[in-house]
Coordinates of C-alpha atoms and ligand atoms in Angstrom, one line a residue:
X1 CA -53.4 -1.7 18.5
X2 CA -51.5 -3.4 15.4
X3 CA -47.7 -3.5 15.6
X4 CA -45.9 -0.6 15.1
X5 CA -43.8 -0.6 11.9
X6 CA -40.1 -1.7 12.7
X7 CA -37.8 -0.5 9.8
X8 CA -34.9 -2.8 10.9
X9 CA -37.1 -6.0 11.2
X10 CA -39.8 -5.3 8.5
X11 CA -37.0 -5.9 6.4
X12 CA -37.2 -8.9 4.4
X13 CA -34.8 -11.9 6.2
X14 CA -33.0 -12.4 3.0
X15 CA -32.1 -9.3 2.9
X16 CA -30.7 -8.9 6.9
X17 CA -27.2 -8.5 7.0
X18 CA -26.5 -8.2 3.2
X19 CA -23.1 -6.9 2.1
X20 CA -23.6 -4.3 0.0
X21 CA -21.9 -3.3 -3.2
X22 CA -18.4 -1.4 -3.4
X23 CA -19.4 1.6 -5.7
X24 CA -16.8 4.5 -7.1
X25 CA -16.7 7.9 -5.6
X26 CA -17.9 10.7 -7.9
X27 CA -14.6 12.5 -9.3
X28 CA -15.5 15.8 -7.1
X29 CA -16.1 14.0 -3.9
X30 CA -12.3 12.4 -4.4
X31 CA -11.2 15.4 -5.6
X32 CA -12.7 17.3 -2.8
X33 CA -11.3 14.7 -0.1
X34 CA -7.7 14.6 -1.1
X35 CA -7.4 18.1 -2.4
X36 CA -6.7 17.4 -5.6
X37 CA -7.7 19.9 -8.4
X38 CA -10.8 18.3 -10.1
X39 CA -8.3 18.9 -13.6
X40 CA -5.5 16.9 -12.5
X41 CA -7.3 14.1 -11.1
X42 CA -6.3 10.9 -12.7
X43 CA -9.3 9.0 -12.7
X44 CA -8.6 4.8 -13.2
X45 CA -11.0 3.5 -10.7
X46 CA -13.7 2.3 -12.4
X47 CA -12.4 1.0 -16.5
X48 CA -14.5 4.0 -18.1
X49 CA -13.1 4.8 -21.1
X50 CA -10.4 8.3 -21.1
X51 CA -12.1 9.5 -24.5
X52 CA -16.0 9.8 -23.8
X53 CA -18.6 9.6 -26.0
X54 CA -18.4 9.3 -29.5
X55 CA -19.0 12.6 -31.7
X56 CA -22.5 11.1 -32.9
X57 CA -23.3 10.6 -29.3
X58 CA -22.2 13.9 -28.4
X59 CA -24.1 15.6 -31.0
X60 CA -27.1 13.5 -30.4
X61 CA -27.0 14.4 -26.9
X62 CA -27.4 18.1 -27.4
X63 CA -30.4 18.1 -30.0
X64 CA -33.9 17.8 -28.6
X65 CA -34.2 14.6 -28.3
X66 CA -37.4 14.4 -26.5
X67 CA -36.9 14.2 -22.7
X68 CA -40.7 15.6 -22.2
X69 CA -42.1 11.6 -23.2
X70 CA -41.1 8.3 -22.2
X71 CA -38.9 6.1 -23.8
X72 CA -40.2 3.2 -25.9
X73 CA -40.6 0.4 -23.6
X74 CA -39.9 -2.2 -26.4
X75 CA -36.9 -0.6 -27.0
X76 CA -37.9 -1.2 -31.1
X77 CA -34.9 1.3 -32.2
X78 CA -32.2 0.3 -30.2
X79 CA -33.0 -3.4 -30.0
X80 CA -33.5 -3.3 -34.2
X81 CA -29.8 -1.2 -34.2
X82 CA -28.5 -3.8 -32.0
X83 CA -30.4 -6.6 -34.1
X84 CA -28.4 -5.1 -36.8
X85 CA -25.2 -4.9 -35.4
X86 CA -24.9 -8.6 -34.3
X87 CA -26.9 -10.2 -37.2
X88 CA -29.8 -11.8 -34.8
X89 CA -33.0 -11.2 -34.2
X90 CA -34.4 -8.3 -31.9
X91 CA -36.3 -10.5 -29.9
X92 CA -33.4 -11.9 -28.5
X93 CA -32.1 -8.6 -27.3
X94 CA -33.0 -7.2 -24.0
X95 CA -31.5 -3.2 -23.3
X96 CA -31.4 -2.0 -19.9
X97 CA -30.0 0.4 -17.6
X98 CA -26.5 -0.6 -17.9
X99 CA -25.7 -4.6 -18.0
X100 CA -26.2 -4.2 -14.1
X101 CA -29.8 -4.1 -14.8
X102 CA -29.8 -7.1 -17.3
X103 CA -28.1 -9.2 -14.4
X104 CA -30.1 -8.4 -11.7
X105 CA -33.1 -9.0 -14.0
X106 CA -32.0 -12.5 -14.7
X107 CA -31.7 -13.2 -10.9
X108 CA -35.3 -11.6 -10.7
X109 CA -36.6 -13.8 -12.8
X110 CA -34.1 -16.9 -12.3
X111 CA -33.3 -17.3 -9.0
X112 CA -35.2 -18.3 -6.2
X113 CA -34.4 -18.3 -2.4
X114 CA -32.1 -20.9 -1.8
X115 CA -30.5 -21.6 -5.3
X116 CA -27.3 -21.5 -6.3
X117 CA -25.2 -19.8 -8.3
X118 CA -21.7 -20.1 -9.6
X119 CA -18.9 -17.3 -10.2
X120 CA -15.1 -17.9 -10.2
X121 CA -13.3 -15.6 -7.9
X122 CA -11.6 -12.6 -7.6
X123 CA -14.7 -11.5 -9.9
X124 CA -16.9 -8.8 -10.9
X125 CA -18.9 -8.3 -7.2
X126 CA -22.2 -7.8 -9.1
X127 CA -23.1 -11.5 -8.9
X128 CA -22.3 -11.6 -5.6
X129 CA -24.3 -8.8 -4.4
X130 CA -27.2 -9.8 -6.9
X131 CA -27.1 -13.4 -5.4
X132 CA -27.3 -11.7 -1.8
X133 CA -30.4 -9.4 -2.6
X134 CA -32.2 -12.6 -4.3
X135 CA -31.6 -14.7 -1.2
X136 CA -29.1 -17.7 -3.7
X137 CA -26.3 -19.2 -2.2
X138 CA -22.9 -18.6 -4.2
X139 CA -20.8 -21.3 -5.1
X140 CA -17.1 -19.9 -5.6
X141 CA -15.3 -21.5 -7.8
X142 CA -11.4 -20.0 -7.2
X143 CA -9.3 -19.1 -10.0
X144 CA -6.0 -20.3 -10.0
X145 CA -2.7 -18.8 -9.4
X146 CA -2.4 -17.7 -12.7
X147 CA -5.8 -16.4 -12.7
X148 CA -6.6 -19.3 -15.2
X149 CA -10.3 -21.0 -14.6
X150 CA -10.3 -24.0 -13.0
X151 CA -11.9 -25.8 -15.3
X152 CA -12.6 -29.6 -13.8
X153 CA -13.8 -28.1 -10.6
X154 CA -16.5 -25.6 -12.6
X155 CA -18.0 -28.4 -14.5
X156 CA -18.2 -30.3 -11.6
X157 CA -20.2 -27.1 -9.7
X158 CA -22.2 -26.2 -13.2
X159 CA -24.1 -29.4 -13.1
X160 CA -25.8 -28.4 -9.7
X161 CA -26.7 -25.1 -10.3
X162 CA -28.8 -23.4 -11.6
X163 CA -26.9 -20.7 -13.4
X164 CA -23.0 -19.9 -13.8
X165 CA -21.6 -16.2 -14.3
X166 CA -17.9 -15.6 -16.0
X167 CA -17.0 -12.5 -17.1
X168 CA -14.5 -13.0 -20.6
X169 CA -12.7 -10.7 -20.3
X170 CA -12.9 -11.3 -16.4
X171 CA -13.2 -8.4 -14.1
X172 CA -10.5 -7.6 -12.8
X173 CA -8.2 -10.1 -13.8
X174 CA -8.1 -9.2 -17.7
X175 CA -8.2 -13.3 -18.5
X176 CA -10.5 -14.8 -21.1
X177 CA -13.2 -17.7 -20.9
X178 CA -11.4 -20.6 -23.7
X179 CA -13.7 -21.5 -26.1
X180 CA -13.6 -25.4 -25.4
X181 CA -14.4 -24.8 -21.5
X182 CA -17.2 -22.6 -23.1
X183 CA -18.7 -25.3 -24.7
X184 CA -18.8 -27.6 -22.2
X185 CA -20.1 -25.0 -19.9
X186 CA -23.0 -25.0 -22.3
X187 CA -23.8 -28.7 -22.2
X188 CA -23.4 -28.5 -18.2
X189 CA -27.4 -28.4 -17.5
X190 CA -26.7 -24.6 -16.5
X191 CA -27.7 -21.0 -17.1
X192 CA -24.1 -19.5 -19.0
X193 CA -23.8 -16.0 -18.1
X194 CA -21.3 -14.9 -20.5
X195 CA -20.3 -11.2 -19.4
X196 CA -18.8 -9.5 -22.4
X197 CA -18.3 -6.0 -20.9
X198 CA -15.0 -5.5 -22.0
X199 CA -14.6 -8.1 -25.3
X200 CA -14.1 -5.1 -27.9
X201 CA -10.6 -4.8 -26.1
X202 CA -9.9 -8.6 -26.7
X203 CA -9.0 -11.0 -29.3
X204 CA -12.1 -13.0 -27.9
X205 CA -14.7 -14.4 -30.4
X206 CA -18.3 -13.4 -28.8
X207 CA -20.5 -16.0 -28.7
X208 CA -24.1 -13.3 -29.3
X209 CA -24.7 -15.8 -32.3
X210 CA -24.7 -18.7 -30.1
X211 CA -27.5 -17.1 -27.4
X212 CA -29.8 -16.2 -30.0
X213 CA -29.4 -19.1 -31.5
X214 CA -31.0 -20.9 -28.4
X215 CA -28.5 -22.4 -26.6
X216 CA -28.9 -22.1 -22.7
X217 CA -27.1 -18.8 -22.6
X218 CA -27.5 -15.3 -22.2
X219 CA -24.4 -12.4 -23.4
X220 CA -24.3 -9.6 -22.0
X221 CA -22.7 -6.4 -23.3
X222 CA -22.1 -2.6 -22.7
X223 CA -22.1 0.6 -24.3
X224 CA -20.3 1.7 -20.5
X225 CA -16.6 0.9 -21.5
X226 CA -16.7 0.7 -25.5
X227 CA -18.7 3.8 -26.3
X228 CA -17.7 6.0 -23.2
X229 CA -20.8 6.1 -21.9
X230 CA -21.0 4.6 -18.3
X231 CA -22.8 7.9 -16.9
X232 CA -25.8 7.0 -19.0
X233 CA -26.1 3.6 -18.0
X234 CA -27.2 1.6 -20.9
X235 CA -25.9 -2.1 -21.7
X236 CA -28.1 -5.2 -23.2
X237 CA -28.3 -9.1 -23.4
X238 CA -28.6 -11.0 -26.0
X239 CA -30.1 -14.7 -25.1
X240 CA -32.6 -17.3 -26.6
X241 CA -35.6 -15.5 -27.8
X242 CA -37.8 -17.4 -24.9
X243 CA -35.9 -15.8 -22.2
X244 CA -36.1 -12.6 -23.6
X245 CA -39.6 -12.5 -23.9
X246 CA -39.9 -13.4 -20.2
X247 CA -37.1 -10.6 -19.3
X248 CA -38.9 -8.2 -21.1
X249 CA -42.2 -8.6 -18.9
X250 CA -40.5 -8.5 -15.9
X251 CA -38.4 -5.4 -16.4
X252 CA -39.7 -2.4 -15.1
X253 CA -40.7 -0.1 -19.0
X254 CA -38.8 2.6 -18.9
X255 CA -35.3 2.2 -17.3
X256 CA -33.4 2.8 -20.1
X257 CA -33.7 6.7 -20.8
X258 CA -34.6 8.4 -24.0
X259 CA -31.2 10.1 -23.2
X260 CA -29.2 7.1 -23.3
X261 CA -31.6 5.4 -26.2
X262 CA -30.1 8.2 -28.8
X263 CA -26.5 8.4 -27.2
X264 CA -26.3 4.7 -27.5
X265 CA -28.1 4.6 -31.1
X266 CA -25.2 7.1 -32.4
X267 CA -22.5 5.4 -30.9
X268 CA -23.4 2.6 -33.0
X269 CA -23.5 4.5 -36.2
X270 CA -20.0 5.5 -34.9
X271 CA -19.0 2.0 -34.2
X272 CA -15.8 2.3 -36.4
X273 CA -14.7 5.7 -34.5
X274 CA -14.8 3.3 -31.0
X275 CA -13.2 0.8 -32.4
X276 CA -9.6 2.7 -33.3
X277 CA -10.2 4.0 -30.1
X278 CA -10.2 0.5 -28.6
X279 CA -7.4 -0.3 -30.4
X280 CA -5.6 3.2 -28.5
X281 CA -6.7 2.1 -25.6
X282 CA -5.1 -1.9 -25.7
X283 CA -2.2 -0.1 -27.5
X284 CA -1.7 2.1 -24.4
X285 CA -2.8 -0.6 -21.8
X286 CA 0.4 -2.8 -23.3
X287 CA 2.9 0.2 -22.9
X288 CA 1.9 0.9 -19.6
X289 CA 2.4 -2.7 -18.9
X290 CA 5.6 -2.7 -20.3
X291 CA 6.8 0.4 -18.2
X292 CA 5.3 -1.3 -15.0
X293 CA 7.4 -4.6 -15.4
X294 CA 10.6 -2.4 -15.6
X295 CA 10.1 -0.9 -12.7
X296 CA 10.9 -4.6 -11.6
X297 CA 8.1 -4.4 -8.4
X298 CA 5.4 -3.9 -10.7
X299 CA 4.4 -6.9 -11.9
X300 CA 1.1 -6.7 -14.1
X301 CA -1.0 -10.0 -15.4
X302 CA -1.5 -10.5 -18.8
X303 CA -4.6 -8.7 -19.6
X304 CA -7.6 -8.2 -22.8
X305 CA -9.4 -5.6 -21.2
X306 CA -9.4 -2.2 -20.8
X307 CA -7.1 -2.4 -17.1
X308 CA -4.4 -3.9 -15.5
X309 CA -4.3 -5.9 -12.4
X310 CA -0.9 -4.9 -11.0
X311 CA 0.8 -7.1 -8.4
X312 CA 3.2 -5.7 -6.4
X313 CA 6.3 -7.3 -5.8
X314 CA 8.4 -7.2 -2.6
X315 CA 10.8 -6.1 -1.7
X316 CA 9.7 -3.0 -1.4
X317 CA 6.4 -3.8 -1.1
X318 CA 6.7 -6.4 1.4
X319 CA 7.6 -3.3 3.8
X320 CA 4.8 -1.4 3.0
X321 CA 2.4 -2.3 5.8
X322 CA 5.0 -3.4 8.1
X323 CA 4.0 -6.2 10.4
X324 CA 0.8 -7.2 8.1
X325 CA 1.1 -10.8 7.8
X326 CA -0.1 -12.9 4.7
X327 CA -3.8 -13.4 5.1
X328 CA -3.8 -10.7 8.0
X329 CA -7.0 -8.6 7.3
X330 CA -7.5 -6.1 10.0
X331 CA -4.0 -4.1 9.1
X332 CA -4.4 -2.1 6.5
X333 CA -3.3 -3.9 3.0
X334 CA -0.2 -3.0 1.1
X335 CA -2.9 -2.0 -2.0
X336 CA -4.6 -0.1 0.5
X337 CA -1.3 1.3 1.3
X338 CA -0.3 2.2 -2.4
X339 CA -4.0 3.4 -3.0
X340 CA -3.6 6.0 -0.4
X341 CA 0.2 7.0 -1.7
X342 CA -1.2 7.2 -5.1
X343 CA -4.5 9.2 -4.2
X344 CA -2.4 12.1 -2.4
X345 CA -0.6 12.4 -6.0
X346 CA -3.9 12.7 -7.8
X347 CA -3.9 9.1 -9.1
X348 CA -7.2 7.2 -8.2
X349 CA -7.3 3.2 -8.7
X350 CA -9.3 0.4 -7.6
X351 CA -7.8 -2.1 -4.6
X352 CA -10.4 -5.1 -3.7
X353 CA -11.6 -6.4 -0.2
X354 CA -10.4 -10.1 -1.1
X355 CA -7.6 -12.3 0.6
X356 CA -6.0 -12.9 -2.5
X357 CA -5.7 -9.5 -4.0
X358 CA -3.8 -8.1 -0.6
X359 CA -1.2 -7.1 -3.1
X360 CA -2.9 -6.4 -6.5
X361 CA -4.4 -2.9 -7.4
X362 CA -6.3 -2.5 -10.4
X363 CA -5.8 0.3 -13.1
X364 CA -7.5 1.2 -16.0
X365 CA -6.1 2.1 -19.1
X366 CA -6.4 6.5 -19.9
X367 CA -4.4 8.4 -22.0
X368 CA -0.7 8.5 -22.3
X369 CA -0.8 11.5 -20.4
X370 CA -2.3 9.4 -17.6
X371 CA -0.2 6.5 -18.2
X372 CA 2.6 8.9 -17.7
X373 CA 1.1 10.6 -14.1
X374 CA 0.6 7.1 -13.0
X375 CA 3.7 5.8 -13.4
X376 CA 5.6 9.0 -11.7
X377 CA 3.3 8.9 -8.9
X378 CA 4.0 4.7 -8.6
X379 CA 7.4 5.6 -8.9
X380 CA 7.3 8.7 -6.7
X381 CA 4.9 6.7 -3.8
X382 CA 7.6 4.0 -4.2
X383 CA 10.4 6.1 -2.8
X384 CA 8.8 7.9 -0.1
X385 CA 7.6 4.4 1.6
X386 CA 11.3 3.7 1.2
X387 CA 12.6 6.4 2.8
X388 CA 9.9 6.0 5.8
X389 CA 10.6 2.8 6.1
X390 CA 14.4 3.0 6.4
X391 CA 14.1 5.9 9.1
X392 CA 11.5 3.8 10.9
X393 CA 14.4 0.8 10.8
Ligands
PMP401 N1 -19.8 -6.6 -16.1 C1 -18.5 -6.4 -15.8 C2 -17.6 -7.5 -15.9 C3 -18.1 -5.1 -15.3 O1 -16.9 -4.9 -14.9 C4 -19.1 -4.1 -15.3 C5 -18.7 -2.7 -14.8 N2 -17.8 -2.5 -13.9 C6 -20.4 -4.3 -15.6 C7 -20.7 -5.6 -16.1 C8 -21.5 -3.3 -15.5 O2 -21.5 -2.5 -16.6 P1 -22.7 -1.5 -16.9 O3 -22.1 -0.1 -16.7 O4 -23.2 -1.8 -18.2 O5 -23.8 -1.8 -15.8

């Protein structure tokens, strides 16, 4: 008789033991768990943008727009749009089903077993997780305290690896990559993975020209934050013309949807609309700042994306999770703490499982009126851990 299939140890060994990915809940399932009305829920978890889709977008959305055939697998539309927009060539564009896809793509057809990559943490977890499903070692490069890049130590790391992955803005620190450290990133012998999900809310210069210009570096971009249109999941890279020819054979045809190849393709045409709404959104990302630091225990970093990352400041907070010690990870975190305080009030935000952000939550930037519900309930959540923790004196 051959072996009977085993489901736990068919599976592949680079794969045994993998941490997965922290995804956000679906609004009705938070909603439902915390018995909040779906309507009041205050919904900063995940840096989508508060406005939606463009009008364009809407409107192409509910024409017939052909969901019966498949969508162009050469992308020729949205790839000539984007072509367009950036003033390259569409053959250095590669669209896929959100910029997810485009990174896991690149590890696909980048990475081997064994390799290693570089990311500078606290960081989006997507390289992480990528680099743990393709079997690559990660090479951490910490931030500093300031959440600044350390610069010496990443060229030191870039030169033996084969690919490095920075988010500028950074997830979820708000700080941008400087434009010298850039450079010599790009003369390092590395891959540059420059993630430019949230630039349209920064003063940052994007360097598209320079990937399609052939230097060893691949941008990636969204239409998730910008153009309201996470739910769709469309984002796209824009690299040296050679890699996107190879990307483009190894993606599987048809993920991204004719759906989200019109929503996106209006959203373009209403590229000035998302733009003032950018603008709102940075506008209302500084005042809620601003109202956080005079609180005096809300202490946000300086940030050019759409969210905050909030530390909280003792004294208060250093009572939250009484008897949690610094680096202590089996009591519950003051974020976690905070989070939970805030959820009962209807606000939903982001805390993350890392030893240095014990403290921190992040919060994405809504409208005022969500500015406004999430400062009460900080303010609110503030004063009944007070009050528990003086009866518990
Ligand atoms: N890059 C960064 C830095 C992000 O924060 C996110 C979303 N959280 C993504 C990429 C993924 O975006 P998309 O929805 O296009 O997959």
């Amino acid at each position: 008789m051959p072996p009977r299939f085993d489901p736990e140890r068919g599976v592949r060994a680079s794969l045994r033991g993998l941490q997965p990915y922290t995804p956000v809940e679906p609004p009705e399932a938070m909603a439902a768990s915390y018995g909040v009305p779906l309507d009041r829920l205050v919904k900063l978890d995940a840096n989508e943008n508060p406005y939606g889709p463009s009008p364009r977008a809407r409107a192409a959305l509910a024409l017939d727009y052909g969901a019966h055939r498949y969508p162009d697998p050469d992308q020729r539309r949205l790839r000539d749009a984007l072509a367009r927009r950036h003033n390259v060539s569409p053959e250095t564009i590669v669209a896929g089903a959100g910029s997810d896809e485009i990174i896991d793509l690149l590890f696909r057809t980048y990475v081997e077993e064994g390799d290693r990559i570089v990311i500078a943490s606290p960081t989006f977890g997507m390289y992480a997780f990528d680099a743990g499903l393709h079997g690559a070692t990660v090479v951490d490069v910490p931030l500093h305290d300031d959440w600044s890049l350390d610069a010496d130590a990443l060229l030191a790391e870039a030169a033996r690896v084969k690919a490095v992955f920075i988010p500028s803005p950074n997830n979820p620190t708000g700080r941008t990559l400087p434009r010298d450290l850039a450079d010599a990133l790009l003369a390092s012998g590395a891959l540059l993975v420059l993630d430019e999900a949230y630039i349209e809310f920064s003063h940052a210069e994007s360097l598209v020209a320079r990937a399609a210009a052939g230097d060893p570096l691949v941008v990636l971009r969204t239409f998730s934050k910008w153009a309201g249109l996470a739910g769709l999941r469309v984002g796209y890279g824009v690299m040296p013309q050679a890699v996107a020819h190879t990307l483009m054979q190894v993606k599987q045809p048809y993920s991204v949807s004719v759906a989200a190849e019109v929503a996106a393709l209006a959203s373009l045409e209403d590229a000035a609309l998302l733009d003032e709404r950018a603008c709102a959104i940075t506008g209302e990302r500084d005042r809620m700042a601003d109202a956080m630091r005079a609180t005096g225990w809300l202490d946000p970093a300086p940030s050019e994306a759409n969210f905050l990352l909030v530390r909280m400041q003792s004294p208060l907070v250093r009572s939250l999770s009484k008897g949690a010690a610094e680096g202590d990870t089996e009591t519950a975190s003051d974020a976690v703490v905070m989070r939970e305080a805030l959820r009962r009030r209807g606000v939903f935000v982001r805390v993350f499982d890392h030893p240095r952000l014990r403290h921190h939550l992040r919060i994405s930037t809504g409208t005022s009126e969500d500015t406004d519900r999430v400062l009460a309930a900080f303010i609110e959540a503030g004063e009944e851990i007070q009050v528990r923790n003086e009866a518990a004196r």
